[in-house]
Coordinates of C-alpha atoms and ligand atoms in Angstrom, one line a residue:
M1 CA 64.7 34.9 113.7
K2 CA 65.7 36.2 110.3
Q3 CA 68.4 38.8 110.4
Y4 CA 67.9 41.8 108.2
K5 CA 70.3 44.2 106.6
I6 CA 70.2 47.8 107.7
L7 CA 70.1 51.0 105.7
F8 CA 70.7 54.2 107.7
F9 CA 70.0 57.3 105.7
I10 CA 71.1 60.7 107.2
A11 CA 70.1 63.8 105.4
D12 CA 72.4 66.4 107.0
G13 CA 70.6 69.2 108.7
L14 CA 67.2 67.7 107.7
G15 CA 65.1 69.1 110.5
D16 CA 63.5 72.5 110.2
R17 CA 61.0 75.0 111.5
P18 CA 57.9 76.6 109.8
V19 CA 59.1 78.5 106.8
S20 CA 57.2 81.6 105.7
K21 CA 57.9 81.0 102.0
L22 CA 56.2 77.6 102.4
Q23 CA 53.1 79.1 104.1
G24 CA 54.3 77.9 107.5
K25 CA 55.2 74.4 106.5
T26 CA 58.6 72.9 107.0
P27 CA 60.4 71.7 103.9
L28 CA 59.7 68.1 105.0
E29 CA 56.0 68.9 105.3
Y30 CA 56.0 70.7 102.0
V31 CA 57.4 67.8 99.9
N32 CA 55.1 65.0 99.1
K33 CA 57.7 62.1 99.5
S34 CA 55.7 59.3 97.9
N35 CA 58.4 56.7 98.5
I36 CA 59.0 57.5 102.1
R37 CA 55.2 57.6 102.8
E38 CA 55.1 54.0 101.5
L39 CA 57.2 53.0 104.4
L40 CA 54.9 54.5 107.0
K41 CA 52.5 51.6 107.2
N42 CA 55.3 49.5 108.7
S43 CA 57.3 52.1 110.6
L44 CA 57.9 53.6 114.0
I45 CA 58.1 57.4 113.9
G46 CA 59.3 60.0 116.4
L47 CA 61.9 62.5 117.3
M48 CA 65.6 62.1 117.9
D49 CA 67.8 64.4 120.0
P50 CA 71.1 63.7 118.3
I51 CA 73.1 64.4 121.5
S52 CA 70.5 65.3 124.2
P53 CA 67.6 67.7 124.3
G54 CA 68.5 71.3 123.4
V55 CA 72.2 70.5 122.7
V56 CA 73.1 72.1 119.4
P57 CA 75.2 69.5 117.6
G58 CA 78.0 69.8 115.2
S59 CA 78.0 67.3 112.4
D60 CA 81.0 65.6 114.0
T61 CA 79.6 65.2 117.5
S62 CA 76.2 64.2 116.1
H63 CA 77.7 61.5 113.9
L64 CA 79.7 60.1 116.7
S65 CA 76.5 59.9 118.8
I66 CA 74.4 58.3 116.1
F67 CA 77.1 55.7 115.5
G68 CA 76.8 54.8 119.2
L69 CA 79.9 56.7 120.4
D70 CA 79.3 59.2 123.2
P71 CA 80.8 62.5 122.0
H72 CA 81.4 63.5 125.6
K73 CA 83.9 60.7 125.8
Y74 CA 85.4 60.7 122.3
Y75 CA 85.3 64.3 121.2
R76 CA 88.4 66.0 122.4
G77 CA 88.1 69.2 120.5
R78 CA 87.7 70.6 117.1
G79 CA 91.3 70.4 116.1
V80 CA 91.1 66.7 115.8
F81 CA 87.9 66.7 113.7
E82 CA 89.1 69.6 111.6
A83 CA 92.1 67.5 110.7
I84 CA 90.0 64.5 110.0
G85 CA 87.8 66.7 107.7
A86 CA 90.9 67.9 105.9
G87 CA 91.9 64.3 105.2
A88 CA 94.1 63.3 108.2
R89 CA 93.8 59.8 109.6
L90 CA 94.8 59.9 113.2
K91 CA 96.0 57.5 115.8
A92 CA 95.8 57.6 119.6
S93 CA 97.9 60.3 121.2
D94 CA 98.3 62.4 118.0
V95 CA 97.8 66.0 118.8
A96 CA 95.9 68.1 116.2
F97 CA 95.6 71.9 115.9
R98 CA 93.4 74.2 113.9
G99 CA 95.3 76.9 112.1
N100 CA 95.0 79.9 109.9
F101 CA 97.4 81.0 107.2
A102 CA 98.1 84.6 108.3
T103 CA 100.4 87.5 107.6
V104 CA 103.1 88.8 110.1
N105 CA 105.7 91.4 109.7
N106 CA 109.3 90.8 110.5
E107 CA 108.7 91.5 114.2
F108 CA 106.1 88.7 114.3
I109 CA 103.3 91.2 114.6
V110 CA 100.1 89.9 113.0
V111 CA 99.1 92.1 110.1
D112 CA 96.2 90.0 108.8
R113 CA 94.8 86.9 110.6
R114 CA 93.8 85.3 107.3
A115 CA 96.4 86.6 104.8
G116 CA 93.6 88.2 102.8
R117 CA 91.4 85.1 103.3
K118 CA 91.4 83.9 99.7
I119 CA 94.6 81.9 99.3
E120 CA 94.5 80.2 96.0
E121 CA 98.0 78.7 96.5
A122 CA 97.1 77.1 99.9
D123 CA 97.5 73.6 98.6
D124 CA 100.9 74.3 97.2
L125 CA 102.0 76.1 100.4
V126 CA 100.8 73.1 102.5
K127 CA 102.8 70.8 100.1
E128 CA 105.9 72.9 100.5
L129 CA 105.5 72.8 104.3
N130 CA 105.1 69.0 104.3
E131 CA 108.2 68.7 102.1
K132 CA 110.4 71.0 104.2
I133 CA 109.2 70.3 107.7
G134 CA 109.0 66.5 108.2
E135 CA 109.7 66.5 111.9
I136 CA 110.9 68.5 114.9
D137 CA 112.9 66.9 117.7
G138 CA 111.6 63.4 116.8
V139 CA 108.0 64.6 116.5
K140 CA 106.4 64.0 113.1
V141 CA 104.6 67.0 111.7
R142 CA 101.9 66.8 109.0
F143 CA 100.0 69.8 107.4
Y144 CA 96.5 69.5 105.8
H145 CA 94.6 72.2 103.9
G146 CA 91.0 72.6 105.0
T147 CA 89.0 75.3 103.2
E148 CA 90.1 78.9 102.3
H149 CA 92.8 80.0 104.8
R150 CA 92.2 77.1 107.2
V151 CA 94.8 74.4 107.9
A152 CA 95.1 71.5 110.3
I153 CA 98.4 70.4 111.8
V154 CA 98.9 67.0 113.3
L155 CA 101.8 66.2 115.6
S156 CA 102.7 62.5 116.1
G157 CA 105.2 61.1 118.5
K158 CA 106.0 60.2 122.1
G159 CA 105.4 62.6 125.0
L160 CA 102.9 64.9 123.4
T161 CA 99.8 66.4 125.1
D162 CA 97.1 68.9 124.2
K163 CA 97.7 70.9 127.4
V164 CA 99.3 73.8 125.6
S165 CA 98.1 77.3 124.8
D166 CA 97.4 78.8 121.4
T167 CA 99.9 80.8 119.3
D168 CA 97.0 82.7 117.7
P169 CA 96.6 86.1 119.5
H170 CA 93.1 86.3 118.0
E171 CA 93.7 90.0 117.1
I172 CA 95.7 91.9 114.6
N173 CA 98.6 94.3 115.6
K174 CA 99.5 91.8 118.3
K175 CA 102.6 89.6 118.4
V176 CA 102.3 85.9 117.6
L177 CA 102.0 84.2 121.0
E178 CA 104.5 81.8 122.5
S179 CA 102.7 78.5 123.2
K180 CA 102.8 77.8 127.0
P181 CA 102.4 74.6 129.0
L182 CA 99.0 74.5 130.6
D183 CA 100.1 72.2 133.5
N184 CA 103.3 71.2 135.2
S185 CA 103.9 68.0 133.3
P186 CA 107.1 67.5 131.2
E187 CA 104.8 66.6 128.3
S188 CA 103.2 70.1 128.3
Q189 CA 106.7 71.7 128.4
F190 CA 107.9 69.4 125.6
T191 CA 104.8 70.0 123.4
A192 CA 104.9 73.8 123.9
N193 CA 108.6 73.8 122.9
I194 CA 107.7 71.8 119.7
V195 CA 104.9 74.2 118.9
N196 CA 107.2 77.2 119.3
K197 CA 110.0 75.7 117.2
L198 CA 107.4 74.7 114.6
T199 CA 106.0 78.2 114.4
R200 CA 109.4 79.7 113.7
K201 CA 110.1 77.0 111.2
I202 CA 106.8 77.6 109.4
Y203 CA 107.7 81.3 109.2
E204 CA 111.2 80.5 107.7
V205 CA 109.7 78.2 105.1
L206 CA 106.8 80.4 104.2
N207 CA 108.5 83.7 104.3
S208 CA 111.1 82.6 101.8
S209 CA 108.6 80.6 99.6
E210 CA 108.5 81.6 95.9
I211 CA 104.7 81.5 96.2
N212 CA 104.7 84.3 98.7
K213 CA 107.2 86.3 96.6
I214 CA 104.8 86.1 93.7
R215 CA 101.9 87.1 96.0
I216 CA 103.8 90.2 97.2
S217 CA 104.6 91.1 93.6
K218 CA 100.9 91.0 92.8
G219 CA 100.2 93.3 95.7
E220 CA 98.8 90.5 97.9
L221 CA 99.6 89.8 101.5
P222 CA 102.1 86.9 102.0
A223 CA 100.7 83.9 103.8
N224 CA 103.9 83.7 105.9
I225 CA 102.7 82.2 109.2
I226 CA 100.2 79.7 110.6
L227 CA 98.5 80.8 113.8
L228 CA 97.6 77.7 115.9
R229 CA 94.7 77.2 118.3
G230 CA 92.6 74.5 119.8
A231 CA 95.1 71.7 120.5
A232 CA 93.3 68.4 120.8
E233 CA 94.5 64.9 121.5
F234 CA 93.0 62.1 119.5
V235 CA 91.6 59.2 121.4
D236 CA 91.3 56.0 119.3
L237 CA 87.7 55.5 118.3
P238 CA 86.3 52.0 118.8
Q239 CA 85.8 50.1 115.6
F240 CA 82.1 49.9 114.6
E241 CA 82.3 46.2 113.7
S242 CA 83.7 45.3 117.1
Y243 CA 80.9 46.9 119.1
T244 CA 78.0 46.2 116.7
K245 CA 79.2 43.0 115.0
L246 CA 78.0 44.6 111.8
K247 CA 80.1 44.7 108.6
A248 CA 79.6 48.3 107.7
A249 CA 80.0 50.6 104.8
A250 CA 79.2 54.2 104.1
V251 CA 78.4 56.4 101.1
S252 CA 79.4 60.0 101.5
A253 CA 81.1 62.9 99.7
T254 CA 81.8 65.0 102.7
A255 CA 85.3 64.9 104.0
L256 CA 84.4 65.2 107.7
I257 CA 81.8 62.4 107.5
K258 CA 84.1 60.2 105.4
G259 CA 86.8 60.7 107.9
I260 CA 84.7 59.7 110.9
C261 CA 83.4 56.6 109.0
E262 CA 86.9 55.6 108.1
Q263 CA 88.2 56.2 111.6
I264 CA 85.6 53.7 113.0
G265 CA 86.5 51.1 110.3
M266 CA 83.8 51.5 107.8
K267 CA 84.4 51.0 104.1
V268 CA 83.7 54.4 102.5
V269 CA 82.5 54.9 98.9
T270 CA 82.2 58.2 97.1
P271 CA 80.5 57.6 93.7
P272 CA 81.4 59.7 90.7
G273 CA 79.6 63.0 90.7
A274 CA 78.9 63.0 94.5
T275 CA 79.8 66.5 95.6
G276 CA 78.3 67.2 99.0
G277 CA 76.3 70.0 97.4
L278 CA 72.9 70.4 95.7
D279 CA 74.4 69.4 92.4
T280 CA 75.4 66.0 93.8
N281 CA 74.7 62.7 92.0
Y282 CA 71.7 61.6 94.1
L283 CA 70.9 58.4 92.3
G284 CA 74.5 57.5 91.9
K285 CA 74.7 57.5 95.7
A286 CA 71.5 55.4 96.0
D287 CA 73.0 52.9 93.5
A288 CA 76.2 52.8 95.5
A289 CA 74.2 52.0 98.6
V290 CA 72.4 49.2 96.8
E291 CA 75.7 47.7 95.7
L292 CA 77.1 47.9 99.2
L293 CA 73.9 46.3 100.7
K294 CA 74.6 43.2 98.8
E295 CA 77.9 42.7 100.6
Y296 CA 77.5 44.6 104.0
D297 CA 75.1 44.2 106.9
F298 CA 74.9 47.9 107.5
V299 CA 75.1 50.7 105.0
F300 CA 75.2 54.3 106.0
L301 CA 74.0 56.8 103.4
H302 CA 74.9 60.4 103.9
L303 CA 73.4 63.3 102.0
K304 CA 74.9 66.7 102.6
A305 CA 72.7 68.8 100.2
T306 CA 70.0 69.4 102.8
D307 CA 72.4 71.1 105.2
A308 CA 74.2 73.0 102.4
A309 CA 70.9 74.5 101.3
S310 CA 69.9 75.3 104.9
H311 CA 73.1 77.2 105.6
D312 CA 72.5 79.2 102.4
G313 CA 69.0 80.0 103.4
N314 CA 67.9 78.4 100.2
V315 CA 64.4 77.2 100.7
D316 CA 63.9 75.9 97.1
G317 CA 67.2 74.1 97.4
K318 CA 66.2 72.3 100.5
V319 CA 62.8 71.3 99.0
Y320 CA 64.7 70.1 95.9
A321 CA 67.1 68.0 98.0
I322 CA 64.3 66.5 100.0
N323 CA 62.5 65.5 96.7
K324 CA 65.8 63.9 95.6
M325 CA 66.1 62.2 98.9
D326 CA 62.7 60.6 98.4
E327 CA 63.8 59.5 94.9
M328 CA 66.9 57.9 96.4
I329 CA 64.7 55.9 98.8
G330 CA 62.5 54.9 95.9
R331 CA 65.6 53.8 93.9
I332 CA 66.9 51.6 96.7
L333 CA 63.5 50.0 97.3
D334 CA 63.2 49.3 93.5
K335 CA 66.6 47.8 93.2
F336 CA 67.2 46.1 96.5
G337 CA 63.6 45.5 97.7
S338 CA 62.1 46.3 101.0
E339 CA 63.5 43.3 102.9
L340 CA 65.6 45.5 105.1
V341 CA 65.5 47.7 108.2
I342 CA 65.6 51.4 107.2
A343 CA 66.2 54.4 109.4
I344 CA 65.8 57.9 108.0
S345 CA 66.7 61.0 109.9
G346 CA 69.0 64.0 110.1
D347 CA 72.1 64.6 112.2
H348 CA 70.6 67.8 113.5
T349 CA 68.1 70.5 112.6
T350 CA 69.3 73.4 110.4
P351 CA 66.3 75.7 110.0
V352 CA 66.6 77.2 106.5
E353 CA 65.5 80.6 107.9
V354 CA 68.1 80.4 110.8
K355 CA 70.9 79.2 108.5
E356 CA 72.7 77.5 111.4
H357 CA 72.3 74.4 113.4
T358 CA 69.8 74.4 116.3
G359 CA 69.1 72.0 119.2
D360 CA 65.6 71.1 118.0
P361 CA 65.0 67.3 117.8
V362 CA 64.9 65.7 114.3
P363 CA 62.2 63.5 112.9
F364 CA 63.1 59.9 112.9
L365 CA 61.6 57.0 110.9
L366 CA 62.3 53.4 111.5
Y367 CA 60.9 51.0 108.9
V368 CA 60.8 47.3 109.7
P369 CA 60.2 44.6 107.0
Y370 CA 57.7 42.5 109.1
S371 CA 54.6 43.1 111.1
I372 CA 55.0 45.4 114.1
I373 CA 52.6 47.7 115.9
N374 CA 53.3 50.6 113.8
D375 CA 52.7 54.3 114.6
V376 CA 49.7 55.7 112.9
V377 CA 50.8 58.9 111.3
N378 CA 50.1 60.5 107.9
D379 CA 53.5 61.7 107.0
F380 CA 57.2 61.8 107.9
N381 CA 57.9 65.4 109.1
E382 CA 58.5 67.5 112.2
R383 CA 54.8 67.9 113.1
E384 CA 53.7 64.3 112.5
A385 CA 56.8 63.0 114.3
R386 CA 55.4 64.5 117.5
R387 CA 52.5 62.0 117.3
G388 CA 54.8 58.9 117.0
S389 CA 56.0 56.7 119.7
L390 CA 59.8 57.2 119.5
R391 CA 61.6 59.8 121.6
I392 CA 65.2 58.8 121.4
R393 CA 68.8 60.2 121.6
G394 CA 71.4 59.6 118.9
L395 CA 73.1 57.1 121.2
D396 CA 70.0 54.9 121.1
V397 CA 70.0 54.5 117.3
I398 CA 72.3 51.6 116.9
N399 CA 70.5 49.6 119.7
L400 CA 67.2 50.2 117.9
L401 CA 68.6 49.0 114.6
L402 CA 70.2 46.0 116.1
N403 CA 67.0 45.0 117.8
Y404 CA 64.7 45.4 114.8
S405 CA 67.1 43.7 112.5
N406 CA 67.1 40.7 114.9
R407 CA 70.8 41.1 115.7
A408 CA 70.8 42.4 119.2
E409 CA 72.4 40.4 121.9
K410 CA 70.7 39.9 125.2
Y411 CA 71.9 42.2 128.0
G412 CA 72.1 39.9 131.0
A413 CA 71.2 36.3 131.5
Ligands
LIG1 ZN1 75.4 68.0 110.0
LIG2 ZN1 75.8 72.3 108.9

């Protein structure tokens, strides 16, 4: 049997609900999508629950799932994925925390949990922390800036655990908490000690930083502490190529998704002009996918604009992004041809009127470049998908793709 290459296109937050501004249609129903409709005559259509029915996915847990990795096993807390999204690359037994730049007085009482929220100097403060705090008692410490006041801190070394409590009191006018061991192990005691020493060290560095002196002189709150929460231990993620036998690459501009793809061993490309927003370079991403398809068996193409528009409640923006998504598919078919297996879906539903992720299933399209018993539907959208034959979970996707690209290995004798 001929083996085919695979394109897996995820439009983030693609799924939706009826939108009043679109006369009760979903954005996917509203857009004509002439290129995607071309695929229907040789496709299976249906619905995917990215994790399982009704579970509201984050983009991180959902992407683990659609890459074939059970998030219940590999997702150990947001700290880890916050760090990955901020640019950290982790290894087994690293412990990551989420943190906020905050303001404390000299009695360690929290005055503002976000140091005024807008911290333009955050990158410089993080740089200063990395320069001045390399390690504590043999444990390597790395700081990463996320967005606004958010930071991630990664501890690497022997004898660490995530069984320690937060230093974030989660309220103002309360003292910064001492981190406490959450079980009786020496690792918990050791890690809590490191966290408490680290917190004092962070205060020393930040409170005497020139950057904060300037902030105070401008009447702004000093960002003189980092409040830590959500300790999470990283478990090594299996390498995509080792469990799929596929040489894989990804096109994405979103730090979190790039991080996950890199952690499972994919080559990751961000073409010029790709932003993760509505202003992204749509066709540049399609062209990058075409180039990668020449060399790789599996190319993952991620579009963030659909989710970005949804969170903003921007109906026109979501319609625009879906039009662009269809153009991207057209570009790939023009340049690479249709001799490949194509899956198109979202990593979750983000209804544009809800502005947040929901647990609704997402329409899923699987195009196959040879004759199959295809589903007879008129379009690719939430309503038509209910008439198709597929009802799958995220964890099923890789198996489907391997089967229809003629690459699956027999399970059993
Ligand atoms: Zn997402
Ligand atoms: Zn989202």
